[in-house]
JSON list of C-alpha atoms in Angstrom, two decimals:
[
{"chain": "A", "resi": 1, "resn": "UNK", "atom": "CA", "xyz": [-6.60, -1.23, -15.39]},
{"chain": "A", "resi": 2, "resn": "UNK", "atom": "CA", "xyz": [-7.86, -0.60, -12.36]},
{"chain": "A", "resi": 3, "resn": "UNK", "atom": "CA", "xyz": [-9.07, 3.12, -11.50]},
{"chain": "A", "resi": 4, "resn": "UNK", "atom": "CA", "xyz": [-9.83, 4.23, -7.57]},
{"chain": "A", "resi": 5, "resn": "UNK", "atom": "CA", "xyz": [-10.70, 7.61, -6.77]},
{"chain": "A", "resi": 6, "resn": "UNK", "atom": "CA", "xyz": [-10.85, 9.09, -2.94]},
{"chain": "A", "resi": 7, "resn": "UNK", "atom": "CA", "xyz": [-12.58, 11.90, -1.40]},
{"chain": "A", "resi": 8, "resn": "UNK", "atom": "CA", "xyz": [-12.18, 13.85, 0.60]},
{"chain": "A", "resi": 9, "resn": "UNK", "atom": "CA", "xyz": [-8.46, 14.12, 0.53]},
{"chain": "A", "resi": 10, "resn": "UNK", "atom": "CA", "xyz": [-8.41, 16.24, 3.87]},
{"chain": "A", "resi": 11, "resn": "UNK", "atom": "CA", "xyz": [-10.77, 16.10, 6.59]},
{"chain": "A", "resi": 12, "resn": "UNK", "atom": "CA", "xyz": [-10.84, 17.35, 10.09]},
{"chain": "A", "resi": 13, "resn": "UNK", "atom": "CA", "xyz": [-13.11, 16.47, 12.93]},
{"chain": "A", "resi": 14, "resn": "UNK", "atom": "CA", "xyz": [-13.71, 17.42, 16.24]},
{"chain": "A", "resi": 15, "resn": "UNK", "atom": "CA", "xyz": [-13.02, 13.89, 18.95]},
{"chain": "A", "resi": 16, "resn": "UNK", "atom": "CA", "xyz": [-15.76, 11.96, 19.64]},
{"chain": "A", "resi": 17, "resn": "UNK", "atom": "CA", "xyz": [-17.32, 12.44, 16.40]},
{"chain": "A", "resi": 18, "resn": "UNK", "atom": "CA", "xyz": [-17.83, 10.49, 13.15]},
{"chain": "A", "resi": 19, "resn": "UNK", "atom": "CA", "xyz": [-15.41, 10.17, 9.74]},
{"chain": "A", "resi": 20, "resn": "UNK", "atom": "CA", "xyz": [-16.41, 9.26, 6.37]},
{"chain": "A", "resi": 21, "resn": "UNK", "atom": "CA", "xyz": [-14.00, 8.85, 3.88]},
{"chain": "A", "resi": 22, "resn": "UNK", "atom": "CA", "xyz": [-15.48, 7.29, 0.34]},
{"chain": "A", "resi": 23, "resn": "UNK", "atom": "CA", "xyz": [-14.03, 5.58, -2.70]},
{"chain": "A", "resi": 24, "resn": "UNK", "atom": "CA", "xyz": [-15.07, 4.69, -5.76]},
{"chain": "A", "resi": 25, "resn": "UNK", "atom": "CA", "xyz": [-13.40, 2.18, -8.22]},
{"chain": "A", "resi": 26, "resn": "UNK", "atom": "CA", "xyz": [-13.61, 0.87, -11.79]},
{"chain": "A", "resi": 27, "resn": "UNK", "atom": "CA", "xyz": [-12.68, -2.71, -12.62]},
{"chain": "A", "resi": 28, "resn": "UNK", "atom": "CA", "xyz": [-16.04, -4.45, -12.44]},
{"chain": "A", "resi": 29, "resn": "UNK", "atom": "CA", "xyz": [-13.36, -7.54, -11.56]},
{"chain": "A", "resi": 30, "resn": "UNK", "atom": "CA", "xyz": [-12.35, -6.41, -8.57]},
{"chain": "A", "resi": 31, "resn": "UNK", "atom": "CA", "xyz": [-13.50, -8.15, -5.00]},
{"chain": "A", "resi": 32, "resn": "UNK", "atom": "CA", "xyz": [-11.34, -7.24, -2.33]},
{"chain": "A", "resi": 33, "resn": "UNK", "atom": "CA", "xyz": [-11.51, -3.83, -0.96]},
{"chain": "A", "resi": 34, "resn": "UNK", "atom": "CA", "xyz": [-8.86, -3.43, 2.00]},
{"chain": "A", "resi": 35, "resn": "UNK", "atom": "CA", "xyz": [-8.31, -0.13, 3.73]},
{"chain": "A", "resi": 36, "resn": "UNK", "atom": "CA", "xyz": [-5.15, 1.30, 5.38]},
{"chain": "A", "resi": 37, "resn": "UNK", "atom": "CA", "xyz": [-3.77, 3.52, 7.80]},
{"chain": "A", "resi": 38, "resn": "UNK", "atom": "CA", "xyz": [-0.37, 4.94, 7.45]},
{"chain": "A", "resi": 39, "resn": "UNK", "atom": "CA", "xyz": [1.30, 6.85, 10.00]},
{"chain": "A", "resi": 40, "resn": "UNK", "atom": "CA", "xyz": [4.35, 9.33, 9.06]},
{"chain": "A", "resi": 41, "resn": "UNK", "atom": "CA", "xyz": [6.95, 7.64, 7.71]},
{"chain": "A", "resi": 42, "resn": "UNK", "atom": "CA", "xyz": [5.61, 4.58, 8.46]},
{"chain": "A", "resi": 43, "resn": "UNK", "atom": "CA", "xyz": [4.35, 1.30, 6.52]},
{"chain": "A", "resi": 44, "resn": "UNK", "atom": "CA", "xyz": [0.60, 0.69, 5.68]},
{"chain": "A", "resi": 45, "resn": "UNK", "atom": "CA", "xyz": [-1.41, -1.23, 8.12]},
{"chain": "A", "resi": 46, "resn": "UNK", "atom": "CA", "xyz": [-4.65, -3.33, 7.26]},
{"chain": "A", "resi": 47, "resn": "UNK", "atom": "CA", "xyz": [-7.00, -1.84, 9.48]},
{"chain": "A", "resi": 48, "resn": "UNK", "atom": "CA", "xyz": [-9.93, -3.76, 7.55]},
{"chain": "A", "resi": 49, "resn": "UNK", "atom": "CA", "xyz": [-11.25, -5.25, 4.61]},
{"chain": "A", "resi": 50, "resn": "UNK", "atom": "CA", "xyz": [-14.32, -6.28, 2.74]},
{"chain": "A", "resi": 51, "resn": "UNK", "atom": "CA", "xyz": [-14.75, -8.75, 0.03]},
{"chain": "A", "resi": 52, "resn": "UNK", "atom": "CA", "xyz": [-17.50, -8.40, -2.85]},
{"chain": "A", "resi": 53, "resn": "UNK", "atom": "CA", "xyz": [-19.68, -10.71, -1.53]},
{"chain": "A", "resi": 54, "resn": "UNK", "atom": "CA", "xyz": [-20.44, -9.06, 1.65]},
{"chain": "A", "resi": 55, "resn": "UNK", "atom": "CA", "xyz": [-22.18, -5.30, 1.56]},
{"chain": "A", "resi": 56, "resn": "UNK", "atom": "CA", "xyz": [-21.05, -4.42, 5.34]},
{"chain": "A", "resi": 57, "resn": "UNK", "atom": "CA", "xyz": [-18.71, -5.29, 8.09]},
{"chain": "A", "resi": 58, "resn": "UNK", "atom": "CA", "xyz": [-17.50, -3.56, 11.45]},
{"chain": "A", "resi": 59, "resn": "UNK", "atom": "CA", "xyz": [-14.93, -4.00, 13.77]},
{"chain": "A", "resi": 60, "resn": "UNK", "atom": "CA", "xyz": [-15.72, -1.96, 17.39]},
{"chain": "A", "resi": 61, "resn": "UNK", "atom": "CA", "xyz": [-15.19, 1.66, 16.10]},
{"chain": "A", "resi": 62, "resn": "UNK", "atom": "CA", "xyz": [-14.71, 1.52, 12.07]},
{"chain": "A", "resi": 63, "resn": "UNK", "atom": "CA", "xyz": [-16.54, -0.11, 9.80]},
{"chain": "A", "resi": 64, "resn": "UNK", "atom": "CA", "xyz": [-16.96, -0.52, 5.59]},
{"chain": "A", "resi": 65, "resn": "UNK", "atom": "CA", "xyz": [-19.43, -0.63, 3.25]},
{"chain": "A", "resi": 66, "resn": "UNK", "atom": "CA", "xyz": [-20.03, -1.97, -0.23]},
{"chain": "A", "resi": 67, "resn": "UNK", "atom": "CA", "xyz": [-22.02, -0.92, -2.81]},
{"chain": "A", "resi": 68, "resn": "UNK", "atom": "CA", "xyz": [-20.97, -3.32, -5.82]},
{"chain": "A", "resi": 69, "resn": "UNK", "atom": "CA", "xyz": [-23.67, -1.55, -8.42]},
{"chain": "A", "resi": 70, "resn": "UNK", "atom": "CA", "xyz": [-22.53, 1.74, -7.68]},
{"chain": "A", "resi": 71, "resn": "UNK", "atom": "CA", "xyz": [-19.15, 0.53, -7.72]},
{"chain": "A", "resi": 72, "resn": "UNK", "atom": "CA", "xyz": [-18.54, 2.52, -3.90]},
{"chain": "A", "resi": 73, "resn": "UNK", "atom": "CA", "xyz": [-16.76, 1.81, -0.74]},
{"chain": "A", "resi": 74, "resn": "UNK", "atom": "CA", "xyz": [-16.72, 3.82, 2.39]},
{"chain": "A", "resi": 75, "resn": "UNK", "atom": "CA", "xyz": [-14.52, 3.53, 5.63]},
{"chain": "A", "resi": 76, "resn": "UNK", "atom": "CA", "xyz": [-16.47, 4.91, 8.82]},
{"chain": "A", "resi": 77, "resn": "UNK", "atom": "CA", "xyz": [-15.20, 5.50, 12.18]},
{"chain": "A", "resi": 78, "resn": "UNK", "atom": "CA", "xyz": [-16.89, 6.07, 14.79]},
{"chain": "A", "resi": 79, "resn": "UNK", "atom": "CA", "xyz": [-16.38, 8.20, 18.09]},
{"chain": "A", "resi": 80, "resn": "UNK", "atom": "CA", "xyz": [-13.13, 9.15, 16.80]},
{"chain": "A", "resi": 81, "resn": "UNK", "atom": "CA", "xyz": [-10.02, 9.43, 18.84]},
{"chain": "A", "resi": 82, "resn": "UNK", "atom": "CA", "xyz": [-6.57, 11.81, 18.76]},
{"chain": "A", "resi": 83, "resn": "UNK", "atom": "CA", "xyz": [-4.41, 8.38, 17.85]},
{"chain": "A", "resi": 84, "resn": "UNK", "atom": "CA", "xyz": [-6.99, 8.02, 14.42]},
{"chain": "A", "resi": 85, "resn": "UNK", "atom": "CA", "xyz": [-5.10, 11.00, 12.97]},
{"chain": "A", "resi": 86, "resn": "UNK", "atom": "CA", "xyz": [-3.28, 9.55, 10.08]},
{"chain": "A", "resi": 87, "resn": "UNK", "atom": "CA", "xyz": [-3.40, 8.85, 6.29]},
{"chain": "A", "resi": 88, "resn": "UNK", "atom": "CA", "xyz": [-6.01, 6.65, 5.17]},
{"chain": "A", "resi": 89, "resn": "UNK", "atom": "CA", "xyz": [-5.84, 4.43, 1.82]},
{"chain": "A", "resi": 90, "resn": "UNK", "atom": "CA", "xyz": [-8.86, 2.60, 0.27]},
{"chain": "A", "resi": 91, "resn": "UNK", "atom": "CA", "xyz": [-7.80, 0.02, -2.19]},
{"chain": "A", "resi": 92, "resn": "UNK", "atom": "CA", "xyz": [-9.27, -2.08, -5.08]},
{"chain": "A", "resi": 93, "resn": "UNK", "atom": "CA", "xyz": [-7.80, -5.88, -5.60]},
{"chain": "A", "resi": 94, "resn": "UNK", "atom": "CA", "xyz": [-8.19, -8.98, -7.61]},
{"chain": "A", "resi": 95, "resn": "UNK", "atom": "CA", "xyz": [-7.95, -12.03, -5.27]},
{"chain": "A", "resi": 96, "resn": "UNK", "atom": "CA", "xyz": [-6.81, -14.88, -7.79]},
{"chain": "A", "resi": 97, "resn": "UNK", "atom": "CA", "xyz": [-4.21, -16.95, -9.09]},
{"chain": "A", "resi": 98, "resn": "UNK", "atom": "CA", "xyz": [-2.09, -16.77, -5.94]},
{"chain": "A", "resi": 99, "resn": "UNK", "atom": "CA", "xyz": [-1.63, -13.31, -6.01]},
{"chain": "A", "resi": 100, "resn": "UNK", "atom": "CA", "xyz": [-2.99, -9.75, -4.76]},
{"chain": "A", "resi": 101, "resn": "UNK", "atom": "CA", "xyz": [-2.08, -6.64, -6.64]},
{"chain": "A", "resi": 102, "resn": "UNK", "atom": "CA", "xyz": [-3.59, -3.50, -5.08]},
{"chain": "A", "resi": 103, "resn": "UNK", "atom": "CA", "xyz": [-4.20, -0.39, -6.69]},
{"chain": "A", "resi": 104, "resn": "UNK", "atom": "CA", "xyz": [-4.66, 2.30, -3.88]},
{"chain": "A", "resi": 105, "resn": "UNK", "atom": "CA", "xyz": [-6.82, 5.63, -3.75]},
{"chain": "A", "resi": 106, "resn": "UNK", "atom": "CA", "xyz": [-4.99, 9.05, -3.15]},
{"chain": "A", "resi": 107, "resn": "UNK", "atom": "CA", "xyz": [-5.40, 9.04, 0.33]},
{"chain": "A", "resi": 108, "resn": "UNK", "atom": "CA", "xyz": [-7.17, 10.88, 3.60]},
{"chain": "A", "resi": 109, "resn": "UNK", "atom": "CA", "xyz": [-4.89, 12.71, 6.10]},
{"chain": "A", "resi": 110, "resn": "UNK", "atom": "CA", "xyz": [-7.91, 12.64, 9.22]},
{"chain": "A", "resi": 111, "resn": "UNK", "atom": "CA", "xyz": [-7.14, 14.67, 11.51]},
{"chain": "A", "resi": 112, "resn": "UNK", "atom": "CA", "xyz": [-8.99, 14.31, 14.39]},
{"chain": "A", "resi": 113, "resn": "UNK", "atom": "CA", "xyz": [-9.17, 17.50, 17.39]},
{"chain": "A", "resi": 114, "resn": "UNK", "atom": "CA", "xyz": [-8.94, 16.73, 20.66]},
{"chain": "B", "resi": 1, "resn": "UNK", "atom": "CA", "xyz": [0.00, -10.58, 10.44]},
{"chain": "B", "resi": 2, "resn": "UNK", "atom": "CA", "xyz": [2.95, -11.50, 8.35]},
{"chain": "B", "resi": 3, "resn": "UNK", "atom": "CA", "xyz": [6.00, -10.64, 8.68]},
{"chain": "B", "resi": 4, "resn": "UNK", "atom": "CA", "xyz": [7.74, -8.58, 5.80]},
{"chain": "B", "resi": 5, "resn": "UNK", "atom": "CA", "xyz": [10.72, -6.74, 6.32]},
{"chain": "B", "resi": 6, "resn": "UNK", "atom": "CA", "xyz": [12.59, -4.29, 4.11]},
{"chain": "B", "resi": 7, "resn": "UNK", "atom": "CA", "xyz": [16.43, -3.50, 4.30]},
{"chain": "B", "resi": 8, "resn": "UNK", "atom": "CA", "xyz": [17.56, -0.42, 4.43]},
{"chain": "B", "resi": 9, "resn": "UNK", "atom": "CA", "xyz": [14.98, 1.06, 6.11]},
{"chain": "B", "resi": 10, "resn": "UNK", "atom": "CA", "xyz": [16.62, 4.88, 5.39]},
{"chain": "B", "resi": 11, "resn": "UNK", "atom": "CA", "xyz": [20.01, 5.38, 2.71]},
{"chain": "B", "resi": 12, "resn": "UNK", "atom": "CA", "xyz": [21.63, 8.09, 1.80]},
{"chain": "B", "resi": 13, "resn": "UNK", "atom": "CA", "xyz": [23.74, 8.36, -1.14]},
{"chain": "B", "resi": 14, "resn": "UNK", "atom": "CA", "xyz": [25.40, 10.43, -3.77]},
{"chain": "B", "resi": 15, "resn": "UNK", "atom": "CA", "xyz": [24.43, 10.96, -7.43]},
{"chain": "B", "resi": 16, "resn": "UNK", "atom": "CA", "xyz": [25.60, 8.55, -9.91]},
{"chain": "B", "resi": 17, "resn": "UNK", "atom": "CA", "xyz": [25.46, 5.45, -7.41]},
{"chain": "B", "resi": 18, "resn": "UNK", "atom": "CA", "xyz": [23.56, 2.48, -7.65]},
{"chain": "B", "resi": 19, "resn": "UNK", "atom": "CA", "xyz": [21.26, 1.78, -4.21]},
{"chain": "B", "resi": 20, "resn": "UNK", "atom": "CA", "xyz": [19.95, -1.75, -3.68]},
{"chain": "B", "resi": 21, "resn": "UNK", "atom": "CA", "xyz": [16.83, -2.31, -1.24]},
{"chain": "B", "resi": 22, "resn": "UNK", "atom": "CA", "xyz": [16.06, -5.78, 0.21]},
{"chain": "B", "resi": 23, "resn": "UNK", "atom": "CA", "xyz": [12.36, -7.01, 0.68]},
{"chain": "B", "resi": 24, "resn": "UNK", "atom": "CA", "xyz": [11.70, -10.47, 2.51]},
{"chain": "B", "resi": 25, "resn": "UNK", "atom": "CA", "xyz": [8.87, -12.22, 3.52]},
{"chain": "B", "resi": 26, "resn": "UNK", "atom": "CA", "xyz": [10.17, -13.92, 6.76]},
{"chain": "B", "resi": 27, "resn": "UNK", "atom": "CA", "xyz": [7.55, -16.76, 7.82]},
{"chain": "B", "resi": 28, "resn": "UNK", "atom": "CA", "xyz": [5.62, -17.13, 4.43]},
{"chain": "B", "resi": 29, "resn": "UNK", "atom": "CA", "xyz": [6.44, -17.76, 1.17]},
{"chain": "B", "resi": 30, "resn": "UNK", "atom": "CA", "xyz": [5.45, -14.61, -1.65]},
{"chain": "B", "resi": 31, "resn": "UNK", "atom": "CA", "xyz": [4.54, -15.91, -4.61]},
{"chain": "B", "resi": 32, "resn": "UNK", "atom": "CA", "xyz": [4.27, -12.18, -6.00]},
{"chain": "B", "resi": 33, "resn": "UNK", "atom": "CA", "xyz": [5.92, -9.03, -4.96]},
{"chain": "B", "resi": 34, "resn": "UNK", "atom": "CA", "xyz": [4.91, -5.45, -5.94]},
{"chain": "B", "resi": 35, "resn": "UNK", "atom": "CA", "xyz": [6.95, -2.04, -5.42]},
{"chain": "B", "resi": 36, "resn": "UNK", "atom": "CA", "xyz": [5.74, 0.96, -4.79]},
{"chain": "B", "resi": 37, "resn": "UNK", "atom": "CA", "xyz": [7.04, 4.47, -4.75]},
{"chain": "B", "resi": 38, "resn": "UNK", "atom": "CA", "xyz": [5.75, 6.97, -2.15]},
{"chain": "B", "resi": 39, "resn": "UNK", "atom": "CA", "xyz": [6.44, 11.08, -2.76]},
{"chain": "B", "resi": 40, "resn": "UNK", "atom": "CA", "xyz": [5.66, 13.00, 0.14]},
{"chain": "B", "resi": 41, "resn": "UNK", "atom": "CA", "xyz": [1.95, 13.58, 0.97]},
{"chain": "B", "resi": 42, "resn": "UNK", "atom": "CA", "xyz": [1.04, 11.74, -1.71]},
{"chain": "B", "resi": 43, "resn": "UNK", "atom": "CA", "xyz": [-0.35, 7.75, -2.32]},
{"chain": "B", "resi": 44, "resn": "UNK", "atom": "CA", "xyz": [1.57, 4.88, -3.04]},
{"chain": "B", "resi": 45, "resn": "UNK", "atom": "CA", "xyz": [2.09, 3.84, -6.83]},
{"chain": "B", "resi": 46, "resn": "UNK", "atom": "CA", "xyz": [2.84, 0.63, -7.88]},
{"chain": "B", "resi": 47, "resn": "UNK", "atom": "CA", "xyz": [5.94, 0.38, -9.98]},
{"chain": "B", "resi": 48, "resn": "UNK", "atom": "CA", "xyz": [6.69, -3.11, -10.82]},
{"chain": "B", "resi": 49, "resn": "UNK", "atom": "CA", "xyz": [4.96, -6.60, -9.79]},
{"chain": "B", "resi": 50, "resn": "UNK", "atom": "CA", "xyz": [7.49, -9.75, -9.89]},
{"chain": "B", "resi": 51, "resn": "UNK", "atom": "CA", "xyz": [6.96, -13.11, -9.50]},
{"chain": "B", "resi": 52, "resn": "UNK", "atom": "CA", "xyz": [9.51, -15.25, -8.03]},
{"chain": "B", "resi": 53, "resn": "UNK", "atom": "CA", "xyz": [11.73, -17.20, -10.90]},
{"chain": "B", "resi": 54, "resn": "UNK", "atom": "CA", "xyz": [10.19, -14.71, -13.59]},
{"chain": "B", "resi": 55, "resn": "UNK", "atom": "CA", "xyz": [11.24, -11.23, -15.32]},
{"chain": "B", "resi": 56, "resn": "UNK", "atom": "CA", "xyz": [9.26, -8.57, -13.07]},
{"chain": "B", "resi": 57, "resn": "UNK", "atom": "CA", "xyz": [6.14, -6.38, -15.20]},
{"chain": "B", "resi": 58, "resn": "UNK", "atom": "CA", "xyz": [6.34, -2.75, -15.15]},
{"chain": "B", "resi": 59, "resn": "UNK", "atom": "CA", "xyz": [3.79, -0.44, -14.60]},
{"chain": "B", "resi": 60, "resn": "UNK", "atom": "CA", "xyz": [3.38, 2.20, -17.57]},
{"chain": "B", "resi": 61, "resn": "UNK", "atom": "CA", "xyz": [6.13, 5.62, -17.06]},
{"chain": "B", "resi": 62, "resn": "UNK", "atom": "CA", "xyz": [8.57, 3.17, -15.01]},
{"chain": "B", "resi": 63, "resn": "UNK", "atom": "CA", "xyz": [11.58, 2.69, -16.91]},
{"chain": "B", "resi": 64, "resn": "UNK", "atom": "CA", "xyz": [12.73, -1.05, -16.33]},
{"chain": "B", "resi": 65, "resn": "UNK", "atom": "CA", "xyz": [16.84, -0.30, -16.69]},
{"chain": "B", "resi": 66, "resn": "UNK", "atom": "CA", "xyz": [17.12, 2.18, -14.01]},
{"chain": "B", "resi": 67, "resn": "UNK", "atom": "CA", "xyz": [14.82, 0.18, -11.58]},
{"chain": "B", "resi": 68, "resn": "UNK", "atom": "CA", "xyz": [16.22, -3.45, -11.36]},
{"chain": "B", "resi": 69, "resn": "UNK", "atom": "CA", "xyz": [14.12, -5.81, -9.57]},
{"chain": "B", "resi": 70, "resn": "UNK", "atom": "CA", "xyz": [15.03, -9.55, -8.70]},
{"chain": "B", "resi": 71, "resn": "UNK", "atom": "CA", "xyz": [12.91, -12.17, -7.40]},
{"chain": "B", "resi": 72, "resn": "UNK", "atom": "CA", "xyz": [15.25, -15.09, -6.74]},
{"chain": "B", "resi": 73, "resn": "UNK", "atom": "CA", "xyz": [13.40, -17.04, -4.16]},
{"chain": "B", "resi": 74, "resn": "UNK", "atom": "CA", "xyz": [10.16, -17.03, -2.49]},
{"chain": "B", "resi": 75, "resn": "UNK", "atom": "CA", "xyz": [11.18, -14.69, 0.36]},
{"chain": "B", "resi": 76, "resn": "UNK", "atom": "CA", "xyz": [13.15, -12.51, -1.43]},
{"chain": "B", "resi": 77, "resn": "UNK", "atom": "CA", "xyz": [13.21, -9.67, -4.07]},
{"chain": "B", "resi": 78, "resn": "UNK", "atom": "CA", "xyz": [15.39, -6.80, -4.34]},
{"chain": "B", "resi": 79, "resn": "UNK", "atom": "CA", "xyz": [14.83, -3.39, -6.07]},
{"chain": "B", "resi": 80, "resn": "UNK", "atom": "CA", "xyz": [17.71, -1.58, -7.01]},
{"chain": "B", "resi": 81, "resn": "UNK", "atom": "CA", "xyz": [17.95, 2.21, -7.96]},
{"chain": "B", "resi": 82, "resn": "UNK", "atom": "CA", "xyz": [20.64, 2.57, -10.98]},
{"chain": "B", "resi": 83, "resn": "UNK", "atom": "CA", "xyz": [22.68, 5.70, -11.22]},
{"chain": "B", "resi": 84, "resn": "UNK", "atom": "CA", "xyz": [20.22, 7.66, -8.84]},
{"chain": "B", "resi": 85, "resn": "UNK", "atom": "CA", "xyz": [19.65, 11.27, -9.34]},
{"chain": "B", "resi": 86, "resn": "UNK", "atom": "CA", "xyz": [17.97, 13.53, -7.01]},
{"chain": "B", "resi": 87, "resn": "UNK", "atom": "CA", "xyz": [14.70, 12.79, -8.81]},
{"chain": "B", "resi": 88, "resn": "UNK", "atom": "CA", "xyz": [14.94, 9.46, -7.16]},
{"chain": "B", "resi": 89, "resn": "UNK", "atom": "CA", "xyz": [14.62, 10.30, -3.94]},
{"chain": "B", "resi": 90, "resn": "UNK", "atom": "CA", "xyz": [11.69, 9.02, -2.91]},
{"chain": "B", "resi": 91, "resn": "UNK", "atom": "CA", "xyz": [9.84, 6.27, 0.19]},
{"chain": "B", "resi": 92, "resn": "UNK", "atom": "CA", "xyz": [9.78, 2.57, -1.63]},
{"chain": "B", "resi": 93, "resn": "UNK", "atom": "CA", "xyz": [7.82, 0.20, -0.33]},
{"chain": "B", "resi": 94, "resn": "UNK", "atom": "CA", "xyz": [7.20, -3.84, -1.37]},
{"chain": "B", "resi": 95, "resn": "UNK", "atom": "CA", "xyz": [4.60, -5.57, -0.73]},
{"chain": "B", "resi": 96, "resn": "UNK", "atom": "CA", "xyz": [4.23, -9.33, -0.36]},
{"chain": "B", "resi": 97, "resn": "UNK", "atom": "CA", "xyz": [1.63, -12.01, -1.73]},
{"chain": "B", "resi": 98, "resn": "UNK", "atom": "CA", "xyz": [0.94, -15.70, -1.18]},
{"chain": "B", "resi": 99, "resn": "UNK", "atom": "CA", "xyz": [-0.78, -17.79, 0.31]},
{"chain": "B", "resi": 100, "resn": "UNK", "atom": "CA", "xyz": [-1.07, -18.03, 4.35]},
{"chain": "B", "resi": 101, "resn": "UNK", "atom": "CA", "xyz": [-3.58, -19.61, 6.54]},
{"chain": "B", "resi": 102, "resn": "UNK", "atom": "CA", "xyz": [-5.18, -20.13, 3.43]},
{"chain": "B", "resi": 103, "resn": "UNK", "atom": "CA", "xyz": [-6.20, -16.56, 2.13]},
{"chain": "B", "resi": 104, "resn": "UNK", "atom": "CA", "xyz": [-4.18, -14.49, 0.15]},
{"chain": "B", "resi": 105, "resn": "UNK", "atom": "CA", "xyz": [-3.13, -11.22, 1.49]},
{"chain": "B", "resi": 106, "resn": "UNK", "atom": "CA", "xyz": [-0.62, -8.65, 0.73]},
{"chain": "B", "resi": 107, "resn": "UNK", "atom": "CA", "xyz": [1.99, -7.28, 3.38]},
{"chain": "B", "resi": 108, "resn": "UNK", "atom": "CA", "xyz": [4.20, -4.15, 3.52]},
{"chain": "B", "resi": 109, "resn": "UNK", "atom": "CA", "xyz": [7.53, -4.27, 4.06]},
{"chain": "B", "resi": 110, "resn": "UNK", "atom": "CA", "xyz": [8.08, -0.84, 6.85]},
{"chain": "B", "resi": 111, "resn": "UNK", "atom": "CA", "xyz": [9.78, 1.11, 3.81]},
{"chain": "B", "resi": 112, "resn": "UNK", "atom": "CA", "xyz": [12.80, 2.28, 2.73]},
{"chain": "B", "resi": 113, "resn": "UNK", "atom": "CA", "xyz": [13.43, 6.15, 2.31]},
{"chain": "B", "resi": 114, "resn": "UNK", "atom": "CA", "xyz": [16.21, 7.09, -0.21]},
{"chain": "B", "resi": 115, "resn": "UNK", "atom": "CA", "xyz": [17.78, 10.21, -0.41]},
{"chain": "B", "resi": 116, "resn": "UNK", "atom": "CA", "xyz": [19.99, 10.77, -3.05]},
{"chain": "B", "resi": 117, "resn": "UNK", "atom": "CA", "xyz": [22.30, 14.10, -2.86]}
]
């Protein structure tokens, strides 16, 4: 099955700067990478997504890459904020027959300074 | 984005009883539903994925007698904790599949956070 591995696991940053959080997965199969934010004690939220056959996308302050050959995935945000502070979750899914099962990556708590 | 809500959102009970948690998908139809189990500070792992008229599949180290799951419709499916022990307490949270606007995406229910005493 799928394998997805996430680094760092902590990471602290001053406001206004940048985060990087990278993942890495396995399954050659997989083509949708969607990345989540979870508050505490909260559900996940889709904060954005990239499919395999697209290497970047952005959305005002975050954005995602895509290596497919390397078999990597990074989240970026930009000019970061107090209200970023949270968990983040990459993820590696099969789209197909009807249905998305996601196998998740162990998680950033960001923690962002004012 | 979809709507997927989870019932109870936060139980209590005692050891021995049997907890059932409620996941629907309220304005699209889920072809597939997965569990997952959250411990604190750690990620979510998937513990069962169930299709809707079929007998849900396990993920390995999940034992299938203790954690009931029922997917009688498209908007519902149900997980429910079997003589719960301590161990069990945990945050469990479904997710939803199927199609909408013509992608497929996955939705979380807000969780459910059983604590068994």
């Amino acid at each position: 099955g799928e394998n997805v591995e996430q680094h760092p696991s902590t990471l602290s940053v001053q406001e206004g700067d940048s985060a990087v959080i990278k993942c890495t997965y396995s399954d050659s199969a997989s083509n949708y990478f969607p990345w989540y934010k979870q508050e505490l004690g909260k559900r996940p939220q889709l904060i954005i997504d990239i499919r395999s056959n697209v290497g970047e996308k952005k959305d005002q302050r975050i954005a995602v890459t895509l290596n497919k050959t390397a078999k990597h995935f990074s989240l970026h945000i930009t000019e970061t904020q107090p209200e970023d502070s949270a968990v983040y979750f990459c993820a590696a899914s099969v789209i197909g027959g009807g249905y998305q099962k996601v196998t998740f990556g162990i998680g950033t708590k960001l923690q962002v300074i004012p | 984005g979809a709507v997927v809500s989870q019932h109870p959102s936060w139980v209590i009970c005692k050891s021995g009883t049997s907890v059932k948690i409620e996941c629907r998908s309220l304005d699209f139809q889920a072809t597939t539903m997965f569990w997952y189990r959250q411990f604190p500070k750690q990620s979510l792992m998937l513990m069962a994925t169930s299709n809707e008229g079929s007998k849900a599949t396990y993920e390995q180290g999940v034992e299938k007698d203790k954690f009931l799951i029922n997917h009688a419709s498209l908007t519902l499916s149900t997980l429910t904790v079997t003589s719960a022990h301590p161990e069990d307490s945990s945050f469990y949270i479904c997710s939803a599949s199927g199609q909408r606007t013509g992608r497929t995406e996955a939705f979380f229910g807000q969780g459910t956070r059983l604590t068994v005493v």
